[in-house]
Coordinates of C-alpha atoms in Angstrom, one line a residue:
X1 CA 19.7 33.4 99.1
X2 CA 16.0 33.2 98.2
X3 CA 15.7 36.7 99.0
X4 CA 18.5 37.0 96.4
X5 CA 16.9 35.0 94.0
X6 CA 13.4 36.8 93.8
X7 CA 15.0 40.1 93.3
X8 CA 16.0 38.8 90.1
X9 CA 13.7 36.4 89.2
X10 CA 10.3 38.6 90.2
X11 CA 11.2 41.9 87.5
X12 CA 12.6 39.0 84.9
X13 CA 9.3 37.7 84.7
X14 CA 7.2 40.8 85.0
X15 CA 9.4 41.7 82.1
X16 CA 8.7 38.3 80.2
X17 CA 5.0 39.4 81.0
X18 CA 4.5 41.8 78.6
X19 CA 5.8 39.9 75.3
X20 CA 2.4 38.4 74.8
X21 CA 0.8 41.4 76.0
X22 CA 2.6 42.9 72.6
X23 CA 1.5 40.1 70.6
X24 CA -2.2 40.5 71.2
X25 CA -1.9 44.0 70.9
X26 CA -0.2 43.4 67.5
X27 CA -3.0 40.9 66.5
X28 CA -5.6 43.3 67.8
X29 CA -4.7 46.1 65.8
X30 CA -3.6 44.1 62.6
X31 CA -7.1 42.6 62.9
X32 CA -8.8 45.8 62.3
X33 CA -7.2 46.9 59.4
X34 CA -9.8 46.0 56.9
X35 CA -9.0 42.0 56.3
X36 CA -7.2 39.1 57.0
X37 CA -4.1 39.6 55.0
X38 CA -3.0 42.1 56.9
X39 CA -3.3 39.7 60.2
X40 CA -1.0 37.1 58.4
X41 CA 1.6 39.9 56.9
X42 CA 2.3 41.4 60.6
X43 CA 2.4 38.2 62.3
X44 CA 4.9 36.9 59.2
X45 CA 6.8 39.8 59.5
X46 CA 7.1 39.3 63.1
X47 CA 7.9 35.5 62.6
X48 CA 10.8 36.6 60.2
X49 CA 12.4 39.4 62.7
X50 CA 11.8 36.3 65.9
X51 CA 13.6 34.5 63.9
X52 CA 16.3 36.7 63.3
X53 CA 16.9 38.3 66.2
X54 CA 16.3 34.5 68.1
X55 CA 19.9 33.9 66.5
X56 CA 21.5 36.7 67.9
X57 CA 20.6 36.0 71.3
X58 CA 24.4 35.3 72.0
X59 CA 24.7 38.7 72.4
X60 CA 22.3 39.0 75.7
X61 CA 24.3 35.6 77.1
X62 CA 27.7 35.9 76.8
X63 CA 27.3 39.9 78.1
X64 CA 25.1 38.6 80.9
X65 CA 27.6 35.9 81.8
X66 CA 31.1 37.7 81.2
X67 CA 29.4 40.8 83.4
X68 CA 28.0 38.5 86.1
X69 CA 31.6 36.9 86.3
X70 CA 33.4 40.4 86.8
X71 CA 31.6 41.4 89.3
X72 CA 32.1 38.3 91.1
X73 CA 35.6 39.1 91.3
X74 CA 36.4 41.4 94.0
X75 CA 39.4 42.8 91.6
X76 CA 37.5 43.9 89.3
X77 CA 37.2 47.1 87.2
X78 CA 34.4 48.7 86.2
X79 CA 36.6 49.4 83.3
X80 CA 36.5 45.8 82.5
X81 CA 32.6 45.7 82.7
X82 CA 32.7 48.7 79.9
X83 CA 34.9 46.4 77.7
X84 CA 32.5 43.7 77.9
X85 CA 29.4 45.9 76.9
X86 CA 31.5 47.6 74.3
X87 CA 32.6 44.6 72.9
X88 CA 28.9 43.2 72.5
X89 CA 27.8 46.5 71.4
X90 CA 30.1 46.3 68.3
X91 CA 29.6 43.0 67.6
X92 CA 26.4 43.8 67.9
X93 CA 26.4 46.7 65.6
X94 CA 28.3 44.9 63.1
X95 CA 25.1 42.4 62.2
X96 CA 22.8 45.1 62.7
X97 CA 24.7 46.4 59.2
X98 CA 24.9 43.5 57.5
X99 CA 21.3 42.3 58.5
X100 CA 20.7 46.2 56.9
X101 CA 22.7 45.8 53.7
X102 CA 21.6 42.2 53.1
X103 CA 17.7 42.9 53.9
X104 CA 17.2 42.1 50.1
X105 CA 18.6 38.4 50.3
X106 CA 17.7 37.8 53.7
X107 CA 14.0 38.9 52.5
X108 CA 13.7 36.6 49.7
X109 CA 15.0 33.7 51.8
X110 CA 13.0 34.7 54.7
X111 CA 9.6 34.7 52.7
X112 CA 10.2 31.9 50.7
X113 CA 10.7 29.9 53.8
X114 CA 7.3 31.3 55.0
X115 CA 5.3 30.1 52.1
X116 CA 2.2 33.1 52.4
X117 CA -0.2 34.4 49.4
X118 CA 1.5 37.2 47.3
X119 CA -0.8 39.7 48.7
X120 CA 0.1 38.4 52.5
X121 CA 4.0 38.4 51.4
X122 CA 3.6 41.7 49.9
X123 CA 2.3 43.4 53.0
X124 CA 4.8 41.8 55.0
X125 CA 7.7 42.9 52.8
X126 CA 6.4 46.3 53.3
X127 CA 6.4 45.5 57.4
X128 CA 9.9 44.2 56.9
X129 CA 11.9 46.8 55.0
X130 CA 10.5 49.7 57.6
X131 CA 11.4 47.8 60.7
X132 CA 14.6 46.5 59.3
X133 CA 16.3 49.7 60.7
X134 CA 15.2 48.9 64.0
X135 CA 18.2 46.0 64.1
X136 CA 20.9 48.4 65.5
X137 CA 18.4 49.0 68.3
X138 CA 17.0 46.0 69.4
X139 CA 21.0 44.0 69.4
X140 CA 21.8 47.0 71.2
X141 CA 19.2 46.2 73.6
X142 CA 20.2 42.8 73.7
X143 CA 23.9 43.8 74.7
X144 CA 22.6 46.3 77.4
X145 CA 20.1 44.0 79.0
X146 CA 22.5 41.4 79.3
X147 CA 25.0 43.9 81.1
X148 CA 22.6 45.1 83.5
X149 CA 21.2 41.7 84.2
X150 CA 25.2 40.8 84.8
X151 CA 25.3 43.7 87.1
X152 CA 22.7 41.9 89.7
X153 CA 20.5 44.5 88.1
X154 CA 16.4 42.9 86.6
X155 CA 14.6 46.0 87.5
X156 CA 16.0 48.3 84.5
X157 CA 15.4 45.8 81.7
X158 CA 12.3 45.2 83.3
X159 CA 11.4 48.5 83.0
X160 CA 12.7 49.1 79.5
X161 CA 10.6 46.9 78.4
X162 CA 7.5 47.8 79.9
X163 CA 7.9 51.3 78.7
X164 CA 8.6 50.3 75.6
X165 CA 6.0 48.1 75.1
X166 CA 3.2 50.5 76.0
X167 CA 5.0 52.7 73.7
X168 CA 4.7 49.9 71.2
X169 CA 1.0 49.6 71.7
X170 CA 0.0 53.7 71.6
X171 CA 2.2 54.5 68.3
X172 CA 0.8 52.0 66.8
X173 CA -2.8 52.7 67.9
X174 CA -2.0 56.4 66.9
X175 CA -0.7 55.8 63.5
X176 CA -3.1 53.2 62.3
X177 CA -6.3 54.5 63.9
X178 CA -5.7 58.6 63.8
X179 CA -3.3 58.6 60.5
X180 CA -5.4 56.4 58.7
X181 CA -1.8 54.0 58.1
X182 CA -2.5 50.3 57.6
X183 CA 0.8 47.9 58.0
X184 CA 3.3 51.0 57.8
X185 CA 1.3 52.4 61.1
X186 CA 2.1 48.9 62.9
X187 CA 6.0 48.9 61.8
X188 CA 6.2 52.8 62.7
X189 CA 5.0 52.3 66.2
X190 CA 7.0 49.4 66.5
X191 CA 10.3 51.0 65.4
X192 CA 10.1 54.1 67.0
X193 CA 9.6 51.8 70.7
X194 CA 12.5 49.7 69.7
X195 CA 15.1 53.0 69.5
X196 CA 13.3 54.5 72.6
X197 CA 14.1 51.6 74.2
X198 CA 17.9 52.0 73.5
X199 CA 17.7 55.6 74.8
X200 CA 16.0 54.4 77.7
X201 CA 19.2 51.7 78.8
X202 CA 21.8 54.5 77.9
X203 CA 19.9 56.9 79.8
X204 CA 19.9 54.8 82.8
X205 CA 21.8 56.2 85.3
X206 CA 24.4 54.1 87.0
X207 CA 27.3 54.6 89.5
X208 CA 31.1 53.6 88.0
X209 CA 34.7 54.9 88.5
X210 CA 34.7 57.3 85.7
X211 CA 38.2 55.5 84.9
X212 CA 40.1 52.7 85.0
X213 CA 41.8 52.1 88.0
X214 CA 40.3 55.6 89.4
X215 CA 40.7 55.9 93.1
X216 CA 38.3 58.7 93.3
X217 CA 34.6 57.3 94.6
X218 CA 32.0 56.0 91.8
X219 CA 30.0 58.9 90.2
X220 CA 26.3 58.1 89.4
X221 CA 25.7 59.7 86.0
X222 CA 23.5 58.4 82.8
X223 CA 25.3 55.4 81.4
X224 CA 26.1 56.9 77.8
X225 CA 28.5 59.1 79.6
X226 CA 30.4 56.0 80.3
X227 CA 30.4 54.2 77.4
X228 CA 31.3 57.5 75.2
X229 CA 33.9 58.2 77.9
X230 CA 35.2 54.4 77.2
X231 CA 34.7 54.7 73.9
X232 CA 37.0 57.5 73.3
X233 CA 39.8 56.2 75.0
X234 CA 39.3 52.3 73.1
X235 CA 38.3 50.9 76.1
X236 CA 40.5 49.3 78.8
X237 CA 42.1 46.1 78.0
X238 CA 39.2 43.1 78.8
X239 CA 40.8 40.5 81.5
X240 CA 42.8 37.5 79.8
X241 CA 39.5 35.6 80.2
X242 CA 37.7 38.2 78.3
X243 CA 39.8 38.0 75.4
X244 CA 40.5 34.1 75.2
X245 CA 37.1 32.9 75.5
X246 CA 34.3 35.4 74.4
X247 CA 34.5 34.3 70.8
X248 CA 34.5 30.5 71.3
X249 CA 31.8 31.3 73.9
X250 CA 29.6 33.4 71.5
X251 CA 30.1 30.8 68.9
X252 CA 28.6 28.1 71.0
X253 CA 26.1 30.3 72.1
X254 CA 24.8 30.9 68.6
X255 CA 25.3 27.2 67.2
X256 CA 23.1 26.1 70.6
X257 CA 20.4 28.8 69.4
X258 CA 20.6 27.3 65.7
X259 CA 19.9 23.8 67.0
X260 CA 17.1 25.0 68.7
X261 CA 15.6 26.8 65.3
X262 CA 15.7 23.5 63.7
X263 CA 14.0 21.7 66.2
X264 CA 11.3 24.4 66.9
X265 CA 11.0 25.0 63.1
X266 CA 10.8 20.9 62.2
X267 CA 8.1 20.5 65.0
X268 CA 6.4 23.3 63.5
X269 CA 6.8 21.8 60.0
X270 CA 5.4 18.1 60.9
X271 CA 2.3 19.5 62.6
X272 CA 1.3 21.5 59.4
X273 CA 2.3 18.5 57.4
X274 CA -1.1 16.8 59.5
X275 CA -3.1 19.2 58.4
X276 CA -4.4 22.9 59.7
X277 CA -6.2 20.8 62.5
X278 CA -2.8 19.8 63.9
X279 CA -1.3 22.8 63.3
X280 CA -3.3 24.6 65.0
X281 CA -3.6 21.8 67.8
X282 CA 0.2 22.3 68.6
X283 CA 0.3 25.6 68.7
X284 CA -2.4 26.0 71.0
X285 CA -0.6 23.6 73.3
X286 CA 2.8 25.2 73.0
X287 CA 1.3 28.2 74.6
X288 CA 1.0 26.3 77.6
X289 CA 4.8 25.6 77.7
X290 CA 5.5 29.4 76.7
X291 CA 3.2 30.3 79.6
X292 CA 5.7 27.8 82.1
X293 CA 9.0 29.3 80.3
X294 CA 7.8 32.5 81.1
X295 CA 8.0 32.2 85.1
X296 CA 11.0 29.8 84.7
X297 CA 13.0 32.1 82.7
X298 CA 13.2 34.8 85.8
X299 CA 14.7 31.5 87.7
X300 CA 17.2 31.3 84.5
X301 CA 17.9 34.8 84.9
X302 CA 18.2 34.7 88.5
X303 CA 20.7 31.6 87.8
X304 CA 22.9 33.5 85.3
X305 CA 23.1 36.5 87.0
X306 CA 24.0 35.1 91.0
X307 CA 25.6 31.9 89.6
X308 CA 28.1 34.2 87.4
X309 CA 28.6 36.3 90.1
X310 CA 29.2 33.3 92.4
X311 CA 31.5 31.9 90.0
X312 CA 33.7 34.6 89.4
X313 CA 34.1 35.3 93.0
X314 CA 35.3 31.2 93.4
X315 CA 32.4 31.1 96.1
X316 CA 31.9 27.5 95.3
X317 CA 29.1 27.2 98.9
X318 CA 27.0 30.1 97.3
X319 CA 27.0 28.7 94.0
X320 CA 25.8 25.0 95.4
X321 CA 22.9 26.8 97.6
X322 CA 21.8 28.8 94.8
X323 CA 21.5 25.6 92.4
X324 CA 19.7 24.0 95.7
X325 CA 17.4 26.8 96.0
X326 CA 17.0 27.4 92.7
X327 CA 15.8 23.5 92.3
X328 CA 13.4 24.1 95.1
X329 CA 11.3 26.7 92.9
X330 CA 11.1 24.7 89.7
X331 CA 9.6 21.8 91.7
X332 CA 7.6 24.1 93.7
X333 CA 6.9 26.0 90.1
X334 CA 6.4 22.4 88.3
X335 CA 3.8 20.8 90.3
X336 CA 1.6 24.1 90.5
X337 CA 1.9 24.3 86.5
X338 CA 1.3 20.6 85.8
X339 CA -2.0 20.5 88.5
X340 CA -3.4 23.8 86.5
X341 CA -2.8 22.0 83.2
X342 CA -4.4 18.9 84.6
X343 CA -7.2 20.3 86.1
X344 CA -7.8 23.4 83.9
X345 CA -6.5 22.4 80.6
X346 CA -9.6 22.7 78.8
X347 CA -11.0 25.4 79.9
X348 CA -7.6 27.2 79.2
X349 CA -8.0 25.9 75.3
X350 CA -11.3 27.4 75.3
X351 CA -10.1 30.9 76.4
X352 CA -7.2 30.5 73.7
X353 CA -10.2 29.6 70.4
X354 CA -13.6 29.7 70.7
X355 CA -14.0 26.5 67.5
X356 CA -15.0 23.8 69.6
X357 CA -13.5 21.2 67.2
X358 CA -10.0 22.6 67.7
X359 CA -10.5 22.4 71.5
X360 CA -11.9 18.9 71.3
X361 CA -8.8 18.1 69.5
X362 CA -6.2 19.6 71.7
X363 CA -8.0 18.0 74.7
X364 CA -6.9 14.5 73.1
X365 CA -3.3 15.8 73.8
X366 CA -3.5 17.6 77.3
X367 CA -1.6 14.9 78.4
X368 CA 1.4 15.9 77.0
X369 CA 1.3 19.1 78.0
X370 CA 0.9 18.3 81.6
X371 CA 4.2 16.5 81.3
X372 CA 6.3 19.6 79.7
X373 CA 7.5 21.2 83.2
X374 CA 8.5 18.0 84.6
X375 CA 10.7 17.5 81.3
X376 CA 11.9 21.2 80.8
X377 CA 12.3 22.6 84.4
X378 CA 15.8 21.2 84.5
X379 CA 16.8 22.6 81.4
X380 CA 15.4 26.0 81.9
X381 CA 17.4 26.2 85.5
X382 CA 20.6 24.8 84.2
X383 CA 20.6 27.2 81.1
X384 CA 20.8 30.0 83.2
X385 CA 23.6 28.5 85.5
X386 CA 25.5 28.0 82.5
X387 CA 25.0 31.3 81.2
X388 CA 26.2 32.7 84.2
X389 CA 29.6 30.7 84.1
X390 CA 29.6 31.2 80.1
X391 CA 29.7 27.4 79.7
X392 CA 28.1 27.8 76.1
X393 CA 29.7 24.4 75.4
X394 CA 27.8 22.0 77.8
X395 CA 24.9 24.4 76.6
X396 CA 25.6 23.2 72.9
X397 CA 26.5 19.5 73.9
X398 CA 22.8 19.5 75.8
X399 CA 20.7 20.9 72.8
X400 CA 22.9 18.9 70.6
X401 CA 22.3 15.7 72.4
X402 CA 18.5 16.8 72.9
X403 CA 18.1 17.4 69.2
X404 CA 19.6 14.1 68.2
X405 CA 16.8 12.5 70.8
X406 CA 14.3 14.6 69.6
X407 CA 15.1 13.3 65.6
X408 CA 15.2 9.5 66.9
X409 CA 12.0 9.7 69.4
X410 CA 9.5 11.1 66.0
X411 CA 10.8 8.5 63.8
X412 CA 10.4 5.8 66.8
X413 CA 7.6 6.1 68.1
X414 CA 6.1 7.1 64.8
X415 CA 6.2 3.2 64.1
X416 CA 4.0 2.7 66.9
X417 CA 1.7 5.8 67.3
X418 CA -0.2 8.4 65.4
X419 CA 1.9 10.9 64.0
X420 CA 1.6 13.8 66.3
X421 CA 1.9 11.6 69.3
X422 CA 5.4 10.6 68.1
X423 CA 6.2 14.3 67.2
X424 CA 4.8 15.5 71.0
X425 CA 7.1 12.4 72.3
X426 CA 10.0 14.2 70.2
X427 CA 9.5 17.2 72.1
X428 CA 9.2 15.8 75.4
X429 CA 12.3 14.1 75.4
X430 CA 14.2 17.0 73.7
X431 CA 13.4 19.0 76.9
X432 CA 14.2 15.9 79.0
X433 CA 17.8 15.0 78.1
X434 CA 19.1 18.9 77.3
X435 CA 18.4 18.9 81.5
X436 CA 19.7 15.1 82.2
X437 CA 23.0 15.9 80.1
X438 CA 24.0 19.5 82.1
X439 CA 22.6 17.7 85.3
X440 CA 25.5 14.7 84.6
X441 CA 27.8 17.8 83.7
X442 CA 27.4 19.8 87.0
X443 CA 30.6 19.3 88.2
X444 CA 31.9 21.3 85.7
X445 CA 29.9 24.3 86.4
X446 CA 31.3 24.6 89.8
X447 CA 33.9 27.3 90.7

């Protein structure tokens, strides 16, 4: 089983490796463009598309889950694992459009939200309407690295994204260094990685019956072959549990994502509301969280794509070793992250900003940081076991019930401590009962 696990979980978080890799490399280049505007319009324009694309991460679940699940069952098709990727890749498709033909609204509401100077929101308009086009591309990606994740498979979305984040990187570093481009250079390189990265999934080669219900052996050929092949002919029919459930699934899926917007963006909100000391304070600390969310997420992963599998195959032993094994990392995982924090903290801050009154600040509040794997390991792990069996409700009923904490905790405890305390409080116990409610709810993962 653990040997199961890591082949999963050790490419999922090589892959989730390179995401800030990307960022500095954005924020490096930004930085050098000739002044500080043009560091606020990319990293506004990258907020917006986070944002965006953050609520479309339904896509990547539900495929994950509904794929993981077929090839649990030992009846399966590999016709019925086309159905599910087509599916996702239309839906998919379909708010690539409309994320296209609205880009005028969605701008206007997007930027007003973000509050920056006209000549920072003009920039990142200009960032914004080039890498609009890349939408079709990067839900695309979503859809595909869900189905390959579903397919036991973490090494080709791991290398997807390495490739294309090096692309990323070297367009962008060609563009705005050799073409003399300023924002447009950074959007360019950025695009153009984002459809080479599509290419690169349907490229992929990958062993199917080239029909449903073929008795001939599986023929290894690039993936696009598949899907066109599927495409033509409509698809086979998706299994009963396909078509009943994947839209109330994705639904759930979506609404969980949205609670978990408002809570990120309201934290976000009450630490600027304390000043840019705070603000800058609490974003420093959340690295440390997106630093533990980084490892645990290959544990999600590992948990969606085994526990879907288990589940579909009504292997009810597997699935309780895997959750059992699975626990055994976080701890493992937990107390090695909390010890660092607790012992390193500060010196970690320093790395992060070299102003020494930030740092002096954020040390005030280590404390809090040290105690955000112990609240969030159990909701990271769970996630992914309910990904796997595509029980997006409980996922909603946790963030729900987690948000609802988080909203009572800042306005409690802001009667009895400093404002940011109460809002790191908030945060804590948002993490806490999202894994306390799916821990009660267990049961009802099991096959």
């Amino acid at each position: 089983m653990n040997r199961n696990i890591l082949r999963i979980a050790l490419p999922s978080i090589a892959q989730n490796v390179t995401i800030p890799l990307l960022g500095l490399a954005d924020a490096a280049i930004s930085g050098h463009l000739g002044g500080a505007a043009y560091i606020g319009a990319v990293a506004v324009g990258a907020m917006v598309f986070n944002m965006l694309y953050w609520l479309c991460g339904f896509l990547r679940m539900s495929t994950g889950g509904l794929t993981a699940q077929a090839c649990g069952r030992t009846s399966a098709e590999d016709a019925s694992l086309l159905t599910v990727l087509l599916r996702a890749m239309r839906i998919g498709g379909l708010i690539a459009l409309l994320f296209v033909v609205l880009q005028g609204p969605l701008g206007y509401v997007a930027f007003r939200l973000m509050d920056a100077t006209p000549e920072v929101e003009a920039l990142a308009r200009t960032y914004f309407k080039i890498l609009i086009w890349g939408a079709p591309a990067v839900l695309g990606g979503y859809a595909l690295s869900g189905w390959f994740l579903g397919r036991q498979d973490a090494r080709t979305p791991m290398r997807v994204a390495i490739v294309q984040n090096v692309l990323n990187i070297a367009l962008s570093l060609f563009f705005v260094v050799n073409l003399g481009w300023k924002v447009e250079g950074v959007a360019a390189g950025t695009l153009i990685a984002q459809w080479a990265g599509l290419a690169m999934f349907l490229l992929t080669r990958v062993s199917l019956s080239s029909s449903a219900g073929a008795q001939e052996s599986s023929m290894r050929k690039p993936l696009m072959c598949f899907v066109w092949q599927a495409w033509r002919g409509r698809g086979a029919q998706a299994t009963q549990r396909i078509q009943t459930n994947s839209w109330s699934v994705e639904l759930a899926f979506f609404l969980r994502t949205l609670c978990m917007v408002i809570v990120q963006v309201w934290f976000t909100r009450s630490g600027a509301a304390q000043g840019d000391t705070m603000l800058a304070v609490n974003a420093l600390l959340m690295q440390f969280y997106m630093l533990f969310s980084y490892v645990m997420d290959g544990f999600a992963y590992a948990g969606e794509a085994l526990g879907g599998k288990f589940y579909g195959a009504a292997d009810r032993p597997s699935f309780l070793s895997l959750t059992r094994w699975l626990h055994v990392w976080g701890a493992g995982l937990t107390l090695v992250f909390t010890l660092v924090y607790y012992f390193f903290g500060t010196f970690l801050l320093s790395l992060l900003t070299d102003d020494l009154s930030v740092v002096a600040a954020a040390a005030a509040y280590l404390p809090y940081a040290c105690l955000l794997p112990a609240c969030g390991m159990a909701a990271f792990l769970f996630d992914g076991l309910c990904i796997g069996t595509t029980s997006s409700r409980l996922m909603l009923l946790s963030v729900g019930a987690g948000a609802l904490a988080f909203f009572l905790m800042q306005w409690g405890a802001g009667q009895h401590c400093a404002a940011n305390d109460a809002l790191w409080v908030a945060m804590l116990s948002f993490l806490a009962v999202r894994g306390l409610v799916l821990a009660a709810c267990y049961r009802h993962l099991l096959p």
